Amino acid sequence: MRYLLKGGLILGETPADILIEDGRITKIGDVRADGAEVIDVGGRFVLPALADPHVHAREPGFEHKETLETVSWAAVAGGYAHVGVMPNTSPPIDSPEMVRALKARSENLPVGIHVVGAITKGREGRELTEMGLMREAGAFAFSDDGSWVSDPSVMLNALIYASHMGVPLITHAEVPELARGFANYDAVGIKYGMRFRSPLAEELAIYRDARMASLVGAHLHVAHISTPDGLEVALSFRERGARITTEITPHHLLFSTDRIPFYDPTFRVNPPIRSEADRRAMVDAFRKGLIDFVATDHAPHAYYEKEAPLTDASPGVEGLETAFSALYTHLVLTGEMSLRDLLVRMSARPADFLGVAVSLSEGSEANLFVFDQDAEWKVREEDLRSASKNNPFLGKVLRGRVLMTFAKGSLAYRR
Amino acid sequence: MKHLLDIETADRDFLMKILESAEVFLKVLEQPSKKLPTLRGKTVLFMFMEPSTRTQSSFEVAAKRLSADTVNFSPAKSSMRKGETFLDTLYNLQAMGVDGIIVRHSSPGAAHFVAQHTKASVINAGDGAHEHPTQALLDAFTVRRHLGRLNGLKVLIVGDILHSRVARSNLFLWRMFGSEVMFSGPPTLLPGEFEGLGARIVALDDVLEDIDVLMVLRLQRERMEGPYVPSVREYRRYWGITRERLRRLPERTIILHPGPVNWGVELDWEANDRENTLILEQVRNGVAVRMAVLYHLLARTEEVG
Ligand SMILES: [Zn+2]
């Protein structure tokens, strides 16, 4: 197939046509149709496809929430071409056989599926998984996401072993004894009589893991970082030469406890939505480049699992289909940061973490999306292609909407 | 007002109306024929997901005195255990046609959640550690009957503030009516953030001689020893309303307790020798106040159309 994207704004700036032939970008500039299917994208942004290393595809075991297939539909609708899927499935992804099975299942899906293996067998925090064999089978990183590896001796060995195998460990940094509840510890939570997940739970967990990583020379990646104090700890070890990277979710960048209804189970998420002061500090750090990239922690749940009183609601929100529009609306259009800076944090850097290259250049595989930067849309359930609908932006108006996505060289989504 | 979900955001005039009407209902309760036809044909559903014999009985008596039909849902007898969700249960029960739902649940916001998913009027009978609005109303009612006002009073609440919905509802209510609220309790159960909500954190022995209302909270059994409080005797030493401390209280001071009291733990039995210890009167007033709440939320729907 040959496509000619006519009249777009490359990176939101430079007017140019893009010719895509056999899945590759072959020409950027003033291009004549010459038999190619012409797609008029006049005046719209043409941007490098996004990548998200932290997605819960729920397969195997929770196919009623999401599958590799439905998460692919959601991803391309959000402008993504590559996602990393987390191993807290049932059973967990903790063997090379499972990694191979998932890789095989995703071969023909429209997005690149990259597998995170579990750090410990059964995610039980005791015995190491076969990280070497799993890496050979295609796992790019390891995590017991959903839980912290509590036992320090297990985590220390896991870091030593992962470092030898050349793979990063992703930590879900919350000390469980300080994170038994479901809400942030702050004045709002005190007022509403919440049960807490303390910011301290994150800070202390990051300290232990970062200290160990710096000691043994491992690459530690901190998932969904949410507190300025936790970030400061991570950065202090990085300054001393440790290999520490971090990611942040759109919901931690855009929501805070005094901006959400206290009883809305949609916003029950781990780590919890933090205070407005914390959020503000995280936006500043993100703007300055102190947080490496955005990961949505896309966490689908069925209606009946989510729509319940706070004590019973499953933790997590969806993110893939709204992340870019939401951050464009609230960070780019408000002048907090440039479109280019946002793209670095949603495309180039996370792609690099996944071990793939995404670029808008001649000769590259076609991984790009067209963004109607002026479209205003209200997020409605019927627009969402994920199997679940627990999206925190439902009912909210966003500026800019994904029109089409090329992923893995193919036209994977078109509105 | 359609619901009574919390005191914090409730309308002041509406709360005042409830207190006024409760006076009328209290008189009714003193008459030989205690039943009124006010809510005949109305159905009130009790969703008590957390056991509470006292609060539930009080609401039940109130509903029956107003001739409402009552439906009881207690999770032990239900299919909740077989994986039916809270929402399923709610939809099923309200399909039977209920006008009011009284909710008790361990989750903060549970009553707000129910209100979002039903057309019926919802009354919060306690949502986790968040609020217990009818308790605060009956406390205010009791105090007003004895001191004649709700403003300019010094109210001291002692005990496990952190986990107390009674403390929160009372804090909002007394602040709303222009009285001062002081909190005292073990530091592990009284975070400083409460000062930002308008409470003054005080040392018990500094203020005892000059307070109008002393509300003693129940120390839950599981918190008597362990991570929050080392022992009952240490609790009593610093925060117990012991007979020695009772002697230091001015005569006018009203003592309240949401019940049930652990006599000899948070409050000594000698409190009963004082004229202004009104713990049993609270129970009686509770029925009148809950009748008033039911009346204002349910009886008026038809008039409004
Ligand atoms: Zn996580």
XYZ file of C-alpha atoms and ligand atoms in Angstrom:
721
model
C 0.000 0.000 0.000
C 1.037 3.574 -0.701
C -0.417 6.474 1.262
C 0.182 10.141 0.815
C -0.620 12.270 3.860
C -1.218 15.634 2.248
C -0.736 19.001 3.858
C -0.032 18.069 7.480
C 2.098 19.988 9.968
C 5.078 17.828 10.831
C 5.645 17.942 14.609
C 2.923 20.555 14.634
C 5.203 23.051 12.910
C 6.460 22.390 9.390
C 3.997 21.955 6.529
C 4.946 18.889 4.478
C 3.457 15.833 2.786
C 4.441 12.350 3.891
C 4.645 9.418 1.508
C 4.322 5.964 3.058
C 5.239 2.967 0.919
C 5.228 -0.648 2.108
C 5.077 0.436 5.708
C 7.951 2.929 5.516
C 8.143 6.659 5.300
C 9.835 7.175 1.961
C 9.499 10.874 1.433
C 8.769 13.956 3.491
C 8.317 17.254 1.651
C 6.378 18.346 -1.372
C 5.169 15.027 -2.752
C 2.915 14.267 -5.758
C 0.265 11.575 -5.470
C 1.529 9.352 -8.270
C -1.042 6.626 -7.641
C -0.813 6.664 -3.850
C -4.014 6.881 -1.810
C -4.202 10.514 -0.839
C -5.331 11.340 2.689
C -5.997 15.013 3.191
C -4.673 16.036 6.602
C -4.499 19.702 5.716
C -3.357 21.837 8.648
C -3.467 18.993 11.154
C -0.531 17.904 13.301
C 1.418 14.864 12.096
C 3.310 13.442 15.058
C 5.528 10.468 15.881
C 3.490 7.610 17.362
C 3.418 7.298 21.155
C 4.815 4.513 23.315
C 3.695 3.388 26.777
C 5.749 0.852 28.735
C 3.166 0.472 31.529
C -0.141 -1.016 30.388
C -2.340 -3.679 31.930
C -3.609 -5.812 29.039
C -5.137 -8.251 31.568
C -4.339 -11.314 29.473
C -4.336 -14.080 30.573
C -6.917 -14.408 33.301
C -8.907 -11.176 33.239
C -10.174 -11.127 29.666
C -13.453 -9.631 30.845
C -11.529 -6.420 31.564
C -9.275 -6.259 28.506
C -7.318 -8.454 26.095
C -4.211 -7.967 24.025
C -6.539 -7.329 21.094
C -8.826 -4.781 22.767
C -5.876 -2.984 24.340
C -4.388 -2.676 20.846
C -7.553 -1.017 19.572
C -7.471 1.366 22.512
C -3.778 2.087 21.996
C -4.001 3.017 18.313
C -7.078 5.152 19.015
C -4.870 7.113 21.410
C -1.979 7.505 18.958
C 0.154 4.710 20.393
C 2.196 2.231 18.341
C 4.004 0.415 21.149
C 2.934 -0.725 24.606
C 4.583 -2.694 27.366
C 2.235 -5.098 29.144
C 2.494 -5.782 32.861
C 2.748 -9.283 34.327
C 0.144 -9.075 37.123
C -2.145 -11.394 35.203
C -3.586 -14.730 36.287
C -1.396 -16.684 36.186
C 1.324 -14.025 36.273
C 3.797 -13.758 33.389
C 6.619 -15.445 35.230
C 8.092 -17.997 32.796
C 9.731 -17.959 29.349
C 6.855 -20.092 28.060
C 4.355 -17.427 29.024
C 6.425 -14.655 27.502
C 6.650 -16.640 24.239
C 2.918 -17.335 24.258
C 2.125 -13.644 24.675
C 4.584 -12.629 21.987
C 3.003 -15.166 19.625
C -0.511 -13.951 20.422
C 0.467 -10.359 19.672
C 2.358 -10.861 16.423
C -0.561 -9.877 14.198
C -1.990 -7.182 16.428
C -1.839 -3.591 15.191
C 0.541 -2.361 17.917
C 3.881 -3.574 19.127
C 3.331 -5.553 22.330
C 6.352 -5.693 24.620
C 6.307 -7.969 27.607
C 7.314 -7.177 31.182
C 8.111 -10.357 33.109
C 7.567 -10.841 36.820
C 10.546 -10.398 39.152
C 9.465 -13.263 41.392
C 7.634 -16.497 40.699
C 3.914 -16.042 41.135
C 4.666 -12.408 42.075
C 4.949 -13.753 45.592
C 8.121 -11.887 46.439
C 10.207 -14.960 47.280
C 11.932 -16.764 44.385
C 13.479 -15.118 41.340
C 12.036 -15.855 37.908
C 14.184 -17.062 35.015
C 15.033 -13.543 33.930
C 17.679 -14.712 31.480
C 15.442 -17.149 29.642
C 12.535 -14.712 29.769
C 14.672 -11.971 28.297
C 15.669 -14.349 25.479
C 11.958 -15.072 24.956
C 11.376 -11.351 24.513
C 10.778 -9.748 27.928
C 12.310 -6.245 27.995
C 11.999 -5.520 31.729
C 10.841 -7.113 34.981
C 8.360 -6.010 37.607
C 6.078 -7.335 40.324
C 3.873 -4.323 39.573
C 0.812 -4.129 41.761
C 2.995 -5.007 44.723
C 6.364 -3.956 46.031
C 9.004 -6.648 46.510
C 8.866 -6.363 50.286
C 11.725 -8.638 51.298
C 14.927 -6.596 50.926
C 17.098 -9.684 50.453
C 14.975 -10.811 47.514
C 15.036 -7.344 45.930
C 18.784 -7.034 46.395
C 19.403 -10.325 44.617
C 16.871 -9.473 41.929
C 18.720 -6.220 41.222
C 22.104 -7.958 41.106
C 20.722 -10.623 38.786
C 18.852 -8.198 36.514
C 21.932 -6.037 36.229
C 23.936 -9.071 35.073
C 21.261 -9.872 32.487
C 21.165 -6.245 31.332
C 17.482 -5.658 32.008
C 15.776 -2.954 34.077
C 13.652 -3.698 37.127
C 10.461 -1.672 37.436
C 9.426 -1.035 41.015
C 5.905 -0.390 42.252
C 7.188 1.661 45.135
C 4.771 1.525 48.048
C 5.701 0.035 51.415
C 2.577 -2.065 52.006
C 2.305 -1.399 55.753
C 1.998 2.322 54.981
C -0.370 1.782 52.082
C -3.230 -0.299 53.447
C -5.996 2.107 52.483
C -7.152 3.720 49.283
C -6.555 7.466 49.532
C -3.734 9.929 49.902
C -2.787 11.086 53.371
C -3.526 14.806 53.288
C -5.930 17.357 54.763
C -8.654 16.332 52.328
C -8.322 12.668 53.259
C -8.392 13.540 56.956
C -11.549 15.557 56.421
C -13.327 12.726 54.650
C -12.223 9.992 57.042
C -10.314 8.096 54.387
C -8.023 5.119 54.878
C -4.591 6.020 53.725
C -1.775 5.197 51.372
C 0.837 7.533 52.728
C 3.198 9.535 50.495
C 5.851 8.221 52.863
C 5.103 4.697 51.600
C 6.412 5.744 48.199
C 9.367 7.745 49.423
C 10.685 4.976 51.683
C 10.219 2.292 49.027
C 12.082 4.393 46.464
C 14.886 5.033 48.916
C 15.469 1.339 49.566
C 15.298 0.316 45.926
C 17.388 3.223 44.631
C 20.014 2.679 47.299
C 20.280 -0.983 46.378
C 20.350 -0.241 42.653
C 23.136 2.279 43.123
C 25.076 -0.239 45.210
C 24.931 -3.015 42.620
C 24.826 -0.933 39.446
C 21.384 -2.047 38.296
C 18.923 -0.035 36.219
C 15.938 0.749 38.439
C 12.834 2.223 36.892
C 10.281 3.755 39.250
C 6.740 3.176 38.007
C 3.991 5.788 38.366
C 5.948 8.144 40.612
C 3.548 10.455 42.433
C 5.297 12.358 45.212
C 7.876 15.171 45.106
C 9.697 13.624 48.080
C 9.943 10.275 46.318
C 11.221 11.971 43.192
C 13.816 13.890 45.159
C 15.167 10.619 46.549
C 15.315 9.059 43.074
C 17.077 12.124 41.667
C 19.587 12.273 44.507
C 20.757 8.748 43.670
C 20.820 9.594 39.976
C 23.058 12.580 40.703
C 25.462 10.213 42.395
C 25.636 8.154 39.211
C 22.965 5.502 39.749
C 20.868 4.413 36.801
C 17.411 5.449 37.937
C 14.574 6.391 35.605
C 11.018 7.429 36.380
C 7.615 7.630 34.765
C 4.450 9.505 35.700
C 0.817 8.943 34.765
C -1.512 11.504 33.204
C -3.872 11.162 36.195
C -1.165 12.053 38.699
C -0.252 15.051 36.549
C -3.808 16.305 36.142
C -5.893 15.371 39.189
C -5.483 16.147 42.867
C -7.496 15.301 45.948
C -9.152 18.677 46.148
C -10.227 18.513 42.500
C -12.067 15.187 42.549
C -15.304 14.182 44.284
C -14.110 12.332 47.356
C -16.428 9.363 46.866
C -15.932 8.779 43.142
C -14.599 5.204 42.845
C -13.193 5.973 39.377
C -10.358 7.794 41.088
C -9.407 4.976 43.390
C -5.939 4.205 42.070
C -2.572 3.016 43.420
C -0.613 5.070 44.185
C -3.478 7.399 45.090
C -4.254 10.778 43.571
C -2.144 13.173 45.659
C -2.645 16.660 47.066
C -2.744 19.722 44.830
C 0.635 20.866 46.198
C 2.176 17.511 45.252
C 0.564 17.577 41.831
C 1.842 21.067 41.185
C 5.367 20.025 42.184
C 5.199 16.976 39.917
C 4.052 19.080 36.955
C 7.024 21.386 37.519
C 9.419 18.455 37.681
C 7.861 16.936 34.582
C 8.132 20.224 32.725
C 11.796 20.547 33.629
C 12.545 17.050 32.371
C 13.239 15.580 35.810
C 10.710 12.803 35.169
C 11.706 10.705 32.175
C 8.430 9.878 30.524
C 4.667 9.419 30.673
C 3.192 5.974 31.218
C -0.557 5.664 31.531
C -0.730 2.636 33.861
C -3.807 1.850 31.736
C -5.764 -0.355 34.156
C -9.093 -1.568 32.772
C -11.794 -2.829 35.124
C -15.327 -3.994 34.419
C -18.165 -1.710 35.457
C -19.242 -3.924 38.344
C -15.697 -4.054 39.733
C -15.252 -0.315 39.658
C -18.686 1.097 40.407
C -18.781 0.364 44.132
C -18.114 2.164 47.415
C -14.451 3.130 47.769
C -13.580 0.257 50.066
C -14.716 -2.262 47.441
C -13.772 -0.588 44.137
C -10.859 -2.093 42.179
C -7.884 0.276 41.934
C -6.850 1.731 38.588
C -7.959 3.947 35.717
C -7.699 3.662 31.955
C -5.438 6.002 30.075
C -4.391 5.051 26.556
C -7.248 6.647 24.649
C -7.169 10.031 26.351
C -3.564 10.544 27.536
C -2.328 12.653 24.666
C -5.425 14.834 24.299
C -5.554 15.364 28.061
C -1.906 16.367 28.406
C -2.066 18.478 25.243
C -5.119 20.279 26.645
C -3.835 20.819 30.156
C -0.075 21.183 29.716
C 0.596 22.365 26.164
C -2.373 24.658 25.560
C -1.951 26.175 29.015
C 1.645 27.062 28.197
C 3.209 24.752 30.781
C 5.344 23.028 28.163
C 5.932 22.828 24.440
C 4.446 20.205 22.156
C 7.959 19.028 21.364
C 8.775 18.477 25.033
C 5.570 16.534 25.522
C 6.394 14.355 22.511
C 9.851 13.570 23.865
C 8.173 12.305 27.053
C 5.410 10.362 25.326
C 7.182 9.037 22.246
C 10.982 9.113 21.977
C 11.917 8.334 25.589
C 9.340 5.647 26.369
C 10.061 4.042 22.972
C 13.716 4.004 23.872
C 12.873 2.309 27.183
C 10.945 -0.330 25.217
C 13.943 -0.778 22.923
C 12.245 0.486 19.775
C 12.846 3.520 17.587
C 10.000 5.802 16.590
C 10.850 8.694 14.350
C 9.334 10.884 11.692
C 12.113 10.520 9.156
C 12.606 9.142 5.686
C 13.448 5.449 5.796
C 11.739 4.829 9.159
C 8.886 2.417 9.701
C 5.592 4.332 9.605
C 4.731 4.921 13.255
C 2.863 8.189 13.415
C -0.458 9.736 14.172
C -2.511 12.614 12.867
C -3.861 14.900 15.555
C -6.730 17.283 14.937
C -5.372 19.934 17.241
C -8.485 22.137 17.181
C -11.148 19.476 17.674
C -13.068 19.795 20.910
C -14.603 16.617 22.134
C -16.421 15.344 25.154
C -15.183 11.919 26.173
C -18.080 9.468 26.030
C -18.219 5.768 26.814
C -19.287 4.898 23.293
C -16.099 6.457 21.907
C -13.837 4.201 23.933
C -12.552 1.070 22.224
C -11.107 -0.551 25.311
C -13.172 -3.446 26.661
C -13.609 -1.422 29.871
C -14.767 2.143 30.396
C -13.162 3.308 33.629
C -11.637 6.394 32.091
C -11.181 9.387 34.428
C -11.877 11.861 31.619
C -15.374 10.555 30.871
C -17.721 13.491 30.521
C -14.856 15.966 30.316
C -14.090 18.133 27.305
C -10.639 17.805 25.758
C -8.969 19.787 23.025
C -7.354 17.890 20.151
C -8.201 14.426 18.987
C -6.386 11.568 17.286
C -7.647 11.234 13.697
C -5.561 8.315 12.488
C -2.629 6.218 13.552
C -0.023 4.322 11.597
C 1.539 1.630 13.754
C 4.056 -1.047 12.774
C 3.887 0.394 9.242
C 0.137 -0.075 8.748
C -2.808 2.267 8.895
C -4.101 0.918 12.197
C -6.755 3.453 13.102
C -8.828 6.008 11.293
C -11.692 7.947 12.776
C -32.976 19.052 50.359
C -33.435 15.625 48.933
C -30.811 13.703 50.911
C -29.027 13.996 54.222
C -25.528 12.828 53.300
C -23.270 14.962 55.451
C -23.295 18.004 57.701
C -20.363 19.675 55.992
C -22.300 20.606 52.857
C -25.818 20.578 54.325
C -27.952 23.690 54.261
C -27.972 25.486 57.604
C -31.641 26.419 57.412
C -32.554 22.850 56.597
C -30.706 21.584 59.662
C -32.418 24.237 61.745
C -35.813 23.090 60.471
C -34.990 19.535 61.485
C -34.125 20.699 64.989
C -37.385 22.691 65.223
C -39.513 19.793 64.029
C -37.768 17.406 66.377
C -39.237 19.408 69.274
C -42.698 18.648 67.942
C -41.958 14.972 67.457
C -40.487 14.717 70.931
C -43.859 15.858 72.312
C -45.581 13.217 70.210
C -43.318 10.584 71.712
C -44.428 11.659 75.173
C -48.092 11.070 74.362
C -49.860 7.751 74.953
C -50.632 7.306 71.253
C -47.219 7.644 69.688
C -48.071 6.985 66.077
C -48.578 9.565 63.320
C -49.939 8.829 59.833
C -47.420 11.151 58.164
C -45.519 8.577 56.124
C -48.319 6.097 55.479
C -47.713 4.379 52.139
C -44.023 5.289 52.099
C -41.363 2.606 52.197
C -38.034 3.025 53.904
C -35.172 0.660 53.127
C -32.446 -0.058 55.650
C -29.119 -0.924 54.027
C -26.908 -1.650 56.970
C -23.704 -3.132 55.597
C -22.024 -2.766 58.956
C -23.818 -3.967 62.071
C -25.260 -1.254 64.294
C -28.163 -2.314 66.436
C -28.504 1.067 68.110
C -28.618 3.348 65.113
C -30.761 0.960 63.148
C -33.277 0.512 65.969
C -33.500 4.254 66.431
C -34.253 4.794 62.736
C -36.703 1.900 62.746
C -38.661 3.232 65.681
C -38.684 6.670 64.040
C -39.979 5.269 60.749
C -42.669 3.192 62.452
C -43.893 6.096 64.575
C -44.494 7.889 61.288
C -46.338 4.837 59.880
C -43.781 4.110 57.140
C -43.257 0.560 55.898
C -39.733 -0.683 56.438
C -37.626 -3.151 54.489
C -34.504 -4.560 55.971
C -31.377 -5.528 54.148
C -28.607 -7.010 56.206
C -25.822 -8.604 54.209
C -25.560 -11.790 56.246
C -28.954 -12.966 55.046
C -28.458 -11.860 51.478
C -26.756 -12.983 48.354
C -23.983 -10.388 48.734
C -21.799 -13.240 49.833
C -22.320 -15.040 46.549
C -20.622 -12.303 44.594
C -23.578 -10.020 44.006
C -22.289 -6.488 43.980
C -23.445 -3.653 46.175
C -24.850 -1.908 43.119
C -26.828 -4.977 41.969
C -28.276 -5.244 45.416
C -29.192 -1.581 45.456
C -30.900 -1.758 42.055
C -32.817 -4.871 43.064
C -34.020 -3.444 46.314
C -35.055 -0.130 44.889
C -36.959 -1.875 42.106
C -39.347 -2.855 44.887
C -40.212 0.819 45.073
C -38.658 2.545 48.045
C -38.926 6.206 48.956
C -36.063 6.435 51.381
C -32.828 4.531 51.892
C -30.898 4.626 55.137
C -27.292 3.594 54.566
C -24.632 2.412 56.968
C -21.381 1.288 55.352
C -17.702 1.043 56.241
C -16.683 3.096 53.200
C -16.467 6.882 53.317
C -18.824 8.238 50.687
C -21.032 5.137 50.560
C -24.199 7.164 51.102
C -23.152 9.681 48.430
C -22.535 6.733 46.141
C -26.015 5.333 46.805
C -27.534 8.779 46.244
C -25.919 8.882 42.820
C -27.529 5.607 41.845
C -31.063 5.991 43.139
C -34.111 8.215 42.853
C -34.971 7.682 46.513
C -33.961 10.013 49.330
C -30.804 8.830 51.027
C -29.894 9.278 54.671
C -26.347 8.631 55.771
C -26.372 6.565 58.961
C -22.583 6.447 59.106
C -20.063 6.063 56.262
C -16.756 4.777 57.530
C -14.886 7.456 59.452
C -16.494 10.212 57.406
C -19.801 11.437 58.838
C -22.809 10.457 60.898
C -25.097 13.461 60.413
C -28.114 12.350 62.464
C -25.837 11.724 65.443
C -24.534 15.286 65.304
C -28.089 16.587 64.932
C -29.290 14.702 67.978
C -26.288 15.952 69.931
C -27.080 19.532 68.952
C -30.748 18.994 69.740
C -29.914 17.656 73.194
C -27.577 20.539 73.962
C -30.012 23.161 72.743
C -32.796 21.802 74.940
C -30.593 22.278 77.975
C -28.509 25.352 77.204
C -31.010 27.117 74.963
C -28.614 27.890 72.148
C -26.152 26.496 69.645
C -23.789 29.430 69.265
C -21.033 30.719 71.496
C -20.493 27.352 73.173
C -17.231 25.602 73.947
C -17.440 22.006 72.787
C -14.703 19.543 73.666
C -14.539 16.151 71.958
C -12.191 13.598 73.495
C -10.867 10.313 72.161
C -10.173 8.569 68.859
C -10.848 11.513 66.568
C -9.092 10.009 63.547
C -11.536 7.141 63.151
C -14.622 9.011 64.343
C -17.439 10.016 62.021
C -19.225 11.461 65.055
C -16.320 13.846 65.679
C -16.316 15.038 62.065
C -20.072 15.613 61.853
C -20.032 17.435 65.178
C -17.072 19.570 64.138
C -18.872 20.761 61.013
C -22.155 21.282 62.816
C -20.860 23.304 65.769
C -18.678 25.429 63.528
C -21.672 26.078 61.281
C -23.708 27.334 64.256
C -20.912 29.478 65.640
C -19.496 27.445 68.487
C -15.902 26.581 69.251
C -14.746 22.973 68.858
C -11.767 21.535 70.707
C -10.305 18.094 70.132
C -8.227 16.113 72.570
C -6.891 12.599 72.229
C -3.818 10.415 71.721
C -1.574 12.050 69.088
C -1.687 8.871 67.010
C -5.455 9.303 66.772
C -5.545 13.078 66.367
C -3.545 14.352 63.380
C -2.744 18.061 63.287
C -4.606 18.438 59.983
C -7.813 18.824 61.996
C -6.722 22.340 62.925
C -7.061 23.264 59.257
C -10.674 22.127 59.462
C -11.420 24.543 62.275
C -10.827 22.460 65.390
C -8.470 23.524 68.170
C -6.279 20.730 69.446
C -5.962 21.049 73.223
C -4.557 19.284 76.255
C -7.496 17.886 78.202
C -6.362 19.192 81.573
C -5.883 22.733 80.283
C -9.510 23.255 79.350
C -11.681 21.071 81.595
C -12.698 23.921 83.875
C -14.303 25.955 81.136
C -16.326 23.923 78.671
C -20.044 23.784 77.924
C -20.203 20.425 76.174
C -17.945 17.440 76.720
C -18.360 14.704 74.171
C -16.594 11.491 75.052
C -15.903 9.085 72.191
C -15.813 5.329 72.430
C -12.369 3.767 72.348
C -12.825 0.747 70.085
C -11.649 -2.451 71.680
C -9.172 -3.179 68.889
C -7.513 0.192 69.495
C -7.106 -0.138 73.265
C -3.759 -1.845 72.890
C -1.463 -1.858 69.920
C -0.118 0.566 67.392
C -2.221 3.567 68.478
C -2.449 3.354 72.263
C -0.211 1.220 74.457
C -2.729 0.310 77.155
C -6.032 1.205 78.741
C -4.369 2.494 81.898
C -2.137 4.837 79.939
C -5.152 6.012 77.930
C -7.073 6.706 81.127
C -4.146 8.554 82.624
C -4.077 11.142 79.838
C -7.437 11.065 78.065
C -9.884 9.211 80.282
C -12.785 11.161 81.815
C -12.066 9.778 85.252
C -13.889 10.616 88.456
C -11.123 13.106 89.302
C -11.609 14.920 86.032
C -15.403 14.760 86.411
C -15.049 16.730 89.644
C -13.234 19.513 87.837
C -16.020 20.065 85.310
C -18.310 23.041 85.800
C -21.837 22.084 86.775
C -23.233 23.447 83.513
C -21.095 21.132 81.373
C -23.162 18.661 79.422
C -21.641 15.222 78.956
C -22.531 13.337 75.792
C -21.395 9.990 74.420
C -22.528 8.414 71.135
C -22.662 5.018 72.851
C -22.121 2.309 73.696
C -19.917 3.460 76.582
C -16.957 1.422 77.794
C -17.528 2.360 81.424
C -14.256 2.691 83.230
C -12.270 3.109 80.032
C -13.067 6.424 78.361
C -15.634 7.498 80.966
C -16.130 6.652 84.620
C -19.475 5.500 85.990
C -19.605 8.454 88.377
C -20.616 10.578 85.389
C -24.116 9.260 86.012
C -24.250 11.128 89.308
C -24.227 14.419 87.464
C -27.461 16.022 86.389
C -26.019 17.125 83.058
C -24.865 13.739 81.852
C -27.389 13.189 79.088
C -26.383 9.915 77.478
C -29.812 8.282 77.822
C -31.582 11.451 76.822
C -29.504 11.404 73.638
C -31.020 8.041 72.795
C -34.566 9.310 73.310
C -33.872 12.505 71.371
C -32.352 10.433 68.596
C -35.745 9.008 67.714
C -37.338 12.470 67.555
C -34.520 13.878 65.437
C -34.684 10.934 63.037
C -38.445 11.333 62.774
C -37.829 14.953 61.812
C -35.259 13.952 59.196
C -37.590 11.356 57.683
C -40.434 13.830 57.744
C -38.531 16.579 55.933
C -37.033 14.273 53.332
C -39.974 11.970 52.637
C -43.290 13.543 53.598
C -42.716 16.572 51.449
C -41.930 14.896 48.133
C -45.600 14.830 47.146
C -46.170 18.488 47.916
C -43.269 19.395 45.676
C -44.701 17.119 43.031
Zn 1.962 -0.267 39.824
